[in-house]
Tab-separated table of C-alpha atoms and ligand atoms in Angstrom:
chain	number	residue	atom	x	y	z
A	1	MET	CA	-5.762	3.243	-24.359
A	2	SER	CA	-3.823	4.381	-21.370
A	3	LYS	CA	-3.516	2.168	-18.309
A	4	LYS	CA	-5.818	2.649	-15.350
A	5	LYS	CA	-4.255	3.951	-12.173
A	6	ILE	CA	-4.017	2.131	-8.879
A	7	PHE	CA	-2.904	3.449	-5.498
A	8	SER	CA	-2.466	1.591	-2.234
A	9	GLY	CA	-0.473	1.792	0.952
A	10	VAL	CA	0.634	0.134	4.158
A	11	GLN	CA	1.366	1.747	7.519
A	12	PRO	CA	4.864	1.512	8.932
A	13	SER	CA	3.785	0.120	12.293
A	14	GLY	CA	3.669	-3.321	13.861
A	15	ASN	CA	4.904	-6.463	12.144
A	16	LEU	CA	3.646	-7.220	8.661
A	17	HIS	CA	2.446	-10.792	8.427
A	18	ILE	CA	1.537	-13.227	5.669
A	19	GLY	CA	-2.087	-12.062	5.950
A	20	ASN	CA	-1.022	-8.569	4.846
A	21	TYR	CA	1.063	-10.093	2.104
A	22	LEU	CA	-1.586	-12.479	0.772
A	23	GLY	CA	-4.516	-10.116	1.290
A	24	ALA	CA	-2.978	-7.025	-0.256
A	25	ILE	CA	0.654	-6.790	-1.371
A	26	SER	CA	0.761	-9.981	-3.475
A	27	GLN	CA	-2.309	-8.705	-5.304
A	28	TRP	CA	-0.483	-5.467	-6.140
A	29	VAL	CA	2.412	-7.434	-7.569
A	30	ASP	CA	0.017	-9.193	-9.923
A	31	MET	CA	-1.566	-5.891	-10.986
A	32	GLN	CA	1.500	-3.823	-11.786
A	33	ASP	CA	1.700	-4.777	-15.474
A	34	GLU	CA	-1.906	-4.003	-16.187
A	35	PHE	CA	-2.088	-0.784	-14.165
A	36	GLU	CA	-0.114	2.368	-13.637
A	37	SER	CA	0.734	1.728	-10.009
A	38	ILE	CA	1.597	3.865	-7.000
A	39	PHE	CA	2.428	2.248	-3.649
A	40	CYS	CA	2.836	4.379	-0.589
A	41	VAL	CA	4.378	3.961	2.850
A	42	VAL	CA	1.734	5.849	4.818
A	43	ASP	CA	3.796	7.211	7.687
A	44	TYR	CA	1.359	10.005	8.547
A	45	HIS	CA	-1.286	7.343	9.122
A	46	ALA	CA	1.030	5.514	11.507
A	47	ILE	CA	1.375	8.553	13.790
A	48	THR	CA	-2.361	8.568	14.535
A	49	VAL	CA	-1.282	6.367	17.421
A	50	GLU	CA	1.880	6.864	19.468
A	51	GLN	CA	5.100	5.809	17.715
A	52	ASP	CA	8.670	5.768	18.899
A	53	PRO	CA	10.552	8.078	16.465
A	54	GLU	CA	13.554	5.774	16.023
A	55	GLU	CA	11.333	2.754	15.497
A	56	LEU	CA	9.165	4.642	13.026
A	57	LYS	CA	12.178	5.599	10.984
A	58	LYS	CA	13.255	1.956	10.779
A	59	LYS	CA	9.750	0.736	9.952
A	60	ILE	CA	9.428	3.113	7.008
A	61	ILE	CA	12.494	1.548	5.398
A	62	GLU	CA	11.275	-1.932	6.374
A	63	ILE	CA	7.911	-1.520	4.630
A	64	ALA	CA	9.570	-0.288	1.452
A	65	LYS	CA	11.886	-3.325	1.573
A	66	ILE	CA	8.874	-5.574	2.000
A	67	TYR	CA	7.304	-4.045	-1.099
A	68	LEU	CA	10.465	-4.693	-3.089
A	69	ALA	CA	11.031	-8.205	-1.728
A	70	SER	CA	7.404	-9.050	-2.529
A	71	GLY	CA	8.061	-8.236	-6.152
A	72	ILE	CA	6.982	-4.625	-6.572
A	73	ASP	CA	9.218	-3.511	-9.411
A	74	ARG	CA	10.599	0.005	-9.169
A	75	GLU	CA	10.782	0.202	-12.963
A	76	LYS	CA	7.071	-0.454	-13.318
A	77	SER	CA	5.630	1.073	-10.175
A	78	VAL	CA	6.202	4.100	-8.006
A	79	ILE	CA	7.090	3.492	-4.360
A	80	PHE	CA	7.190	6.548	-2.110
A	81	GLN	CA	6.731	7.861	1.406
A	82	GLN	CA	3.531	9.781	2.161
A	83	SER	CA	5.126	12.558	4.242
A	84	SER	CA	7.477	13.450	1.353
A	85	ILE	CA	4.570	14.992	-0.531
A	86	GLN	CA	2.947	17.721	1.515
A	87	GLU	CA	-0.159	17.824	-0.691
A	88	HIS	CA	-1.537	14.762	1.146
A	89	THR	CA	-2.068	16.635	4.384
A	90	GLU	CA	-2.996	19.835	2.595
A	91	PHE	CA	-5.702	18.078	0.611
A	92	ALA	CA	-6.920	16.216	3.699
A	93	TRP	CA	-7.542	19.588	5.343
A	94	VAL	CA	-9.564	20.819	2.375
A	95	LEU	CA	-11.615	17.605	2.327
A	96	ASN	CA	-12.119	17.913	6.099
A	97	CYS	CA	-13.657	21.324	5.639
A	98	THR	CA	-15.550	20.967	2.377
A	99	THR	CA	-16.884	17.432	2.159
A	100	ALA	CA	-16.269	15.204	5.187
A	101	ARG	CA	-18.895	15.251	7.912
A	102	MET	CA	-18.753	14.147	11.514
A	103	SER	CA	-21.531	11.676	10.729
A	104	ASP	CA	-19.359	9.997	8.061
A	105	LEU	CA	-16.487	9.438	10.427
A	106	ASN	CA	-18.742	8.374	13.286
A	107	LYS	CA	-19.764	5.412	11.138
A	108	MET	CA	-16.247	4.071	10.624
A	109	THR	CA	-15.967	0.643	12.191
A	110	GLN	CA	-12.170	0.688	12.264
A	111	PHE	CA	-12.211	3.815	14.421
A	112	LYS	CA	-14.684	2.206	16.800
A	113	ASP	CA	-12.535	-0.927	16.986
A	114	LYS	CA	-9.284	0.942	17.484
A	115	SER	CA	-10.554	3.468	19.985
A	116	GLY	CA	-12.614	0.963	21.979
A	117	ASP	CA	-13.726	2.359	25.324
A	118	ASN	CA	-11.202	5.124	25.013
A	119	GLN	CA	-12.932	7.374	22.458
A	120	GLU	CA	-12.377	10.580	24.408
A	121	ASN	CA	-8.626	10.145	24.699
A	122	VAL	CA	-7.461	8.904	21.295
A	123	SER	CA	-5.936	11.458	18.927
A	124	VAL	CA	-8.049	13.629	16.653
A	125	GLY	CA	-5.893	12.191	13.869
A	126	LEU	CA	-7.165	8.674	14.536
A	127	PHE	CA	-10.721	9.904	14.043
A	128	ASP	CA	-9.756	11.788	10.898
A	129	TYR	CA	-7.604	8.958	9.489
A	130	PRO	CA	-10.116	8.038	6.724
A	131	VAL	CA	-10.035	11.581	5.340
A	132	LEU	CA	-6.248	11.493	4.981
A	133	MET	CA	-6.650	8.140	3.264
A	134	ALA	CA	-9.211	9.662	0.886
A	135	ALA	CA	-6.748	12.449	0.123
A	136	ASP	CA	-3.989	9.887	-0.614
A	137	ILE	CA	-6.210	8.162	-3.117
A	138	ILE	CA	-7.862	11.094	-4.876
A	139	LEU	CA	-4.664	13.145	-5.137
A	140	TYR	CA	-3.341	10.945	-7.975
A	141	ASP	CA	-6.504	10.532	-10.094
A	142	THR	CA	-6.683	6.964	-8.758
A	143	GLU	CA	-9.253	4.731	-10.408
A	144	VAL	CA	-8.754	1.463	-8.547
A	145	VAL	CA	-7.683	0.867	-4.929
A	146	PRO	CA	-6.592	-2.711	-4.186
A	147	VAL	CA	-7.024	-3.315	-0.441
A	148	GLY	CA	-7.975	-5.940	2.110
A	149	ASP	CA	-11.680	-6.049	2.881
A	150	ASP	CA	-11.195	-4.231	6.198
A	151	GLN	CA	-10.457	-1.075	4.173
A	152	LEU	CA	-13.570	-1.195	1.997
A	153	GLN	CA	-15.495	1.264	4.142
A	154	HIS	CA	-12.626	3.752	3.912
A	155	VAL	CA	-12.402	3.498	0.130
A	156	GLU	CA	-16.150	4.001	-0.095
A	157	LEU	CA	-15.775	7.146	1.952
A	158	ALA	CA	-13.115	8.365	-0.496
A	159	ARG	CA	-15.604	7.778	-3.305
A	160	ASP	CA	-18.294	9.743	-1.503
A	161	LEU	CA	-15.960	12.637	-0.728
A	162	ALA	CA	-14.768	12.884	-4.347
A	163	ARG	CA	-18.347	12.820	-5.607
A	164	ARG	CA	-19.460	15.447	-3.129
A	165	PHE	CA	-16.544	17.685	-4.039
A	166	ASN	CA	-17.328	17.393	-7.732
A	167	SER	CA	-21.001	18.096	-7.312
A	168	ARG	CA	-20.310	21.180	-5.254
A	169	PHE	CA	-17.326	22.647	-7.125
A	170	GLY	CA	-17.391	21.070	-10.607
A	171	ASP	CA	-15.854	17.921	-12.032
A	172	VAL	CA	-12.163	17.884	-11.148
A	173	LEU	CA	-11.675	14.719	-9.112
A	174	VAL	CA	-11.558	11.147	-10.373
A	175	ILE	CA	-13.912	8.792	-8.492
A	176	PRO	CA	-12.006	5.761	-7.184
A	177	GLU	CA	-13.282	2.243	-6.593
A	178	ALA	CA	-12.073	-0.555	-4.331
A	179	ARG	CA	-10.765	-3.884	-5.586
A	180	ILE	CA	-10.877	-6.671	-2.999
A	181	ARG	CA	-9.246	-10.034	-3.523
A	182	LYS	CA	-11.860	-12.592	-2.549
A	183	GLU	CA	-9.755	-15.483	-1.382
A	184	GLY	CA	-7.025	-14.360	0.920
A	185	ALA	CA	-8.708	-11.041	1.628
A	186	ARG	CA	-9.118	-12.524	5.047
A	187	ILE	CA	-6.361	-14.721	6.359
A	188	MET	CA	-7.478	-15.762	9.822
A	189	GLY	CA	-5.519	-16.046	13.049
A	190	LEU	CA	-3.672	-19.331	13.468
A	191	ASP	CA	-4.673	-19.648	17.118
A	192	ASP	CA	-8.239	-18.478	16.500
A	193	PRO	CA	-9.424	-18.990	12.915
A	194	THR	CA	-12.702	-17.181	13.549
A	195	LYS	CA	-10.891	-13.825	13.721
A	196	LYS	CA	-8.649	-12.114	11.206
A	197	MET	CA	-4.881	-12.568	11.505
A	198	SER	CA	-3.676	-9.453	13.284
A	199	LYS	CA	-0.292	-7.899	13.892
A	200	SER	CA	-1.534	-6.574	17.200
A	201	ALA	CA	-2.865	-9.939	18.420
A	202	SER	CA	-1.973	-10.709	22.016
A	203	SER	CA	-0.230	-13.955	21.091
A	204	GLU	CA	2.640	-14.382	18.630
A	205	ALA	CA	1.045	-17.714	17.718
A	206	ASN	CA	-1.691	-15.766	15.946
A	207	PHE	CA	0.370	-14.651	12.962
A	208	ILE	CA	3.380	-15.399	10.826
A	209	ALA	CA	5.404	-12.230	10.430
A	210	LEU	CA	7.254	-11.771	7.156
A	211	THR	CA	10.376	-11.446	9.276
A	212	ASP	CA	9.732	-14.593	11.377
A	213	ASP	CA	12.489	-17.163	11.449
A	214	PRO	CA	11.297	-19.798	8.921
A	215	ALA	CA	11.803	-22.590	11.461
A	216	VAL	CA	9.661	-20.751	14.020
A	217	ALA	CA	7.003	-20.104	11.389
A	218	LYS	CA	6.908	-23.800	10.604
A	219	LYS	CA	6.241	-24.585	14.260
A	220	LYS	CA	3.450	-22.018	14.387
A	221	ILE	CA	1.676	-23.774	11.510
A	222	MET	CA	2.102	-27.171	13.172
A	223	LYS	CA	0.470	-25.729	16.306
A	224	ALA	CA	-2.338	-23.946	14.458
A	225	THR	CA	-5.860	-24.629	15.654
A	226	THR	CA	-7.675	-27.109	13.439
A	227	ASP	CA	-11.182	-28.425	13.655
A	228	SER	CA	-12.917	-31.582	14.731
A	229	GLY	CA	-13.244	-34.236	12.090
A	230	ALA	CA	-10.435	-35.586	9.980
A	231	GLU	CA	-11.102	-34.562	6.415
A	232	VAL	CA	-9.051	-31.859	4.713
A	233	LYS	CA	-11.856	-29.938	3.094
A	234	TYR	CA	-12.515	-26.274	2.382
A	235	ASP	CA	-15.532	-25.275	4.461
A	236	PRO	CA	-15.045	-21.934	6.226
A	237	GLU	CA	-18.234	-22.334	8.287
A	238	GLU	CA	-17.663	-25.843	9.625
A	239	LYS	CA	-13.869	-26.019	9.330
A	240	PRO	CA	-12.460	-22.507	9.719
A	241	GLY	CA	-8.998	-23.676	10.819
A	242	VAL	CA	-8.462	-26.193	8.028
A	243	SER	CA	-9.917	-23.785	5.459
A	244	ASN	CA	-7.581	-21.011	6.536
A	245	LEU	CA	-4.534	-23.263	6.167
A	246	LEU	CA	-5.777	-24.396	2.753
A	247	VAL	CA	-6.080	-20.784	1.611
A	248	ILE	CA	-2.573	-20.015	2.857
A	249	GLU	CA	-0.997	-22.933	1.004
A	250	SER	CA	-3.111	-22.266	-2.077
A	251	LEU	CA	-2.050	-18.631	-2.378
A	252	LEU	CA	1.593	-19.222	-1.494
A	253	THR	CA	2.032	-22.047	-3.987
A	254	LYS	CA	-0.470	-20.776	-6.587
A	255	THR	CA	-2.306	-24.114	-6.431
A	256	SER	CA	-6.103	-24.302	-6.473
A	257	ILE	CA	-7.975	-25.331	-3.327
A	258	GLU	CA	-9.462	-28.292	-5.220
A	259	ASP	CA	-6.021	-29.556	-6.154
A	260	LEU	CA	-4.912	-29.269	-2.553
A	261	GLU	CA	-7.986	-31.152	-1.348
A	262	LYS	CA	-6.981	-33.914	-3.741
A	263	LYS	CA	-3.380	-33.800	-2.547
A	264	TYR	CA	-4.541	-34.380	1.048
A	265	GLU	CA	-7.304	-36.864	0.346
A	266	GLY	CA	-7.158	-39.667	2.906
A	267	LYS	CA	-4.321	-37.931	4.780
A	268	MET	CA	-4.350	-36.919	8.440
A	269	TYR	CA	-4.322	-33.352	9.711
A	270	GLY	CA	-0.701	-33.859	10.757
A	271	ASP	CA	0.410	-34.553	7.186
A	272	PHE	CA	-1.656	-31.674	5.932
A	273	LYS	CA	-0.114	-29.241	8.397
A	274	LYS	CA	3.330	-30.447	7.486
A	275	GLY	CA	2.588	-29.625	3.853
A	276	VAL	CA	1.364	-26.138	4.714
A	277	ALA	CA	4.307	-25.569	7.055
A	278	GLU	CA	6.762	-26.494	4.318
A	279	ALA	CA	5.098	-24.119	1.867
A	280	VAL	CA	5.322	-21.322	4.432
A	281	GLU	CA	8.950	-22.105	5.225
A	282	LYS	CA	9.920	-22.122	1.552
A	283	PHE	CA	8.126	-18.844	0.939
A	284	LEU	CA	9.791	-17.124	3.895
A	285	ILE	CA	13.287	-18.312	3.013
A	286	ASN	CA	12.900	-16.971	-0.495
A	287	PHE	CA	11.261	-13.738	0.650
A	288	GLN	CA	13.864	-13.009	3.309
A	289	GLU	CA	16.724	-13.649	0.932
A	290	LYS	CA	15.410	-10.880	-1.312
A	291	TYR	CA	14.635	-8.657	1.663
A	292	ASN	CA	18.164	-8.953	3.051
A	293	ALA	CA	19.753	-8.192	-0.289
A	294	ILE	CA	18.408	-4.610	-0.340
A	295	THR	CA	20.334	-1.917	1.535
A	296	ASP	CA	18.796	0.961	3.479
A	297	GLU	CA	20.538	3.442	1.173
A	298	GLU	CA	19.006	1.862	-1.919
A	299	VAL	CA	15.580	2.031	-0.340
A	300	ARG	CA	15.991	5.686	0.643
A	301	LYS	CA	16.859	6.533	-2.940
A	302	ILE	CA	13.938	4.548	-4.381
A	303	LEU	CA	11.520	6.348	-2.052
A	304	ASP	CA	12.905	9.782	-2.906
A	305	ASP	CA	12.955	9.094	-6.647
A	306	GLY	CA	9.377	7.848	-6.418
A	307	ALA	CA	8.220	11.040	-4.718
A	308	LYS	CA	9.944	13.185	-7.342
A	309	LYS	CA	8.240	11.267	-10.104
A	310	ILE	CA	4.674	11.731	-8.869
A	311	LYS	CA	4.911	15.126	-7.174
A	312	PRO	CA	3.717	16.857	-10.399
A	313	ILE	CA	0.422	14.935	-10.312
A	314	ALA	CA	-0.191	15.958	-6.710
A	315	GLU	CA	0.639	19.584	-7.553
A	316	ARG	CA	-1.725	19.631	-10.492
A	317	VAL	CA	-4.668	18.107	-8.609
A	318	MET	CA	-4.081	20.284	-5.548
A	319	GLY	CA	-3.785	23.328	-7.836
A	320	ASP	CA	-7.175	22.541	-9.388
A	321	VAL	CA	-8.689	22.015	-5.949
A	322	LYS	CA	-7.363	25.366	-4.714
A	323	LYS	CA	-8.847	27.183	-7.699
A	324	LYS	CA	-12.178	25.458	-7.294
A	325	ILE	CA	-12.561	26.365	-3.637
A	326	GLY	CA	-11.518	29.962	-4.290
A	327	VAL	CA	-8.198	30.320	-2.493
A	328	ARG	CA	-6.342	30.885	-5.783
B	1	LIG	N1	-5.614	2.462	5.904
B	1	LIG	C1	-4.846	1.542	5.125
B	1	LIG	C2	-4.573	0.299	5.966
B	1	LIG	O1	-4.451	0.385	7.178
B	1	LIG	C3	-3.544	2.148	4.663
B	1	LIG	C4	-3.766	3.274	3.703
B	1	LIG	C5	-3.549	4.600	3.915
B	1	LIG	C6	-4.196	3.137	2.357
B	1	LIG	N2	-3.827	5.317	2.796
B	1	LIG	C7	-4.238	4.461	1.819
B	1	LIG	C8	-4.599	2.045	1.573
B	1	LIG	C9	-4.656	4.698	0.520
B	1	LIG	C10	-5.016	2.295	0.270
B	1	LIG	C11	-5.055	3.605	-0.248
B	1	LIG	O2	-4.456	-0.768	5.421
């Protein structure tokens, strides 16, 4: 039996943090043996909000390096840049016209969150973002989409659009499904453990960036908000701060939560935080060593080779789509 296909991507904007790593990228690393895997740097998603061109260029390389340093293996998986394959935007246009409705996009919570009170002035691209994401996914016959839980609604839209297309034009598109990692899908902010860790948080104390100095990261953990009480116990309702730190250490060290609760039995929060901080420091030192060992030139080549490898799939699917809708 052939392997199932997965596709996922990260935007080259802002600072990637351990929440992105634990909620998404580390899951991809674990999946790449079992699945035929494609990982994309979604630069055309990033430009839905204003980007500085020089910064964007750097970020694209940075994200690809983060993939590689996280353990995505170029021999097993394809890594590429979205804008290298023009079929993404071409297909998004076709989906825009044939299957996506205003009412679908009006429901998207991420758009509402990102546009806030400014709905009239954000770009049309920001509104249409989920359709480009659907195109990314469907263009490669993707079966499984591993993402953080904030992207579930978008993957469900991709499913709906593929189904609608098939029922109107005949079965040509593969229907994708989301795969969410339960624990770690939501790493919470260090300064406010009731909200998700966010790269756009107003305070740097909220997140640990993958590029943070390990010593600084350690301090951020020591300062993290914990809860009243003294017991180190996993209870996201009553002890969101402690639970978040437990999840972080658990995922970084591949130790179960129960084992960690045992490790910290009878210990104070201070000792507990020190343990988590050391795990984070160790992870970052190791991660950054790998990150720094990769040159920009190597990354450029990996991205270009990746695009060459999968371009034929995109051409085939887009060719079928064009025939179905009658332009060819
Ligand atoms: N919207 C995703 C995010 O912000 C990134 C993304 C773009 C993506 N296209 C995708 C994820 C296709 C999975 C599949 O996290």
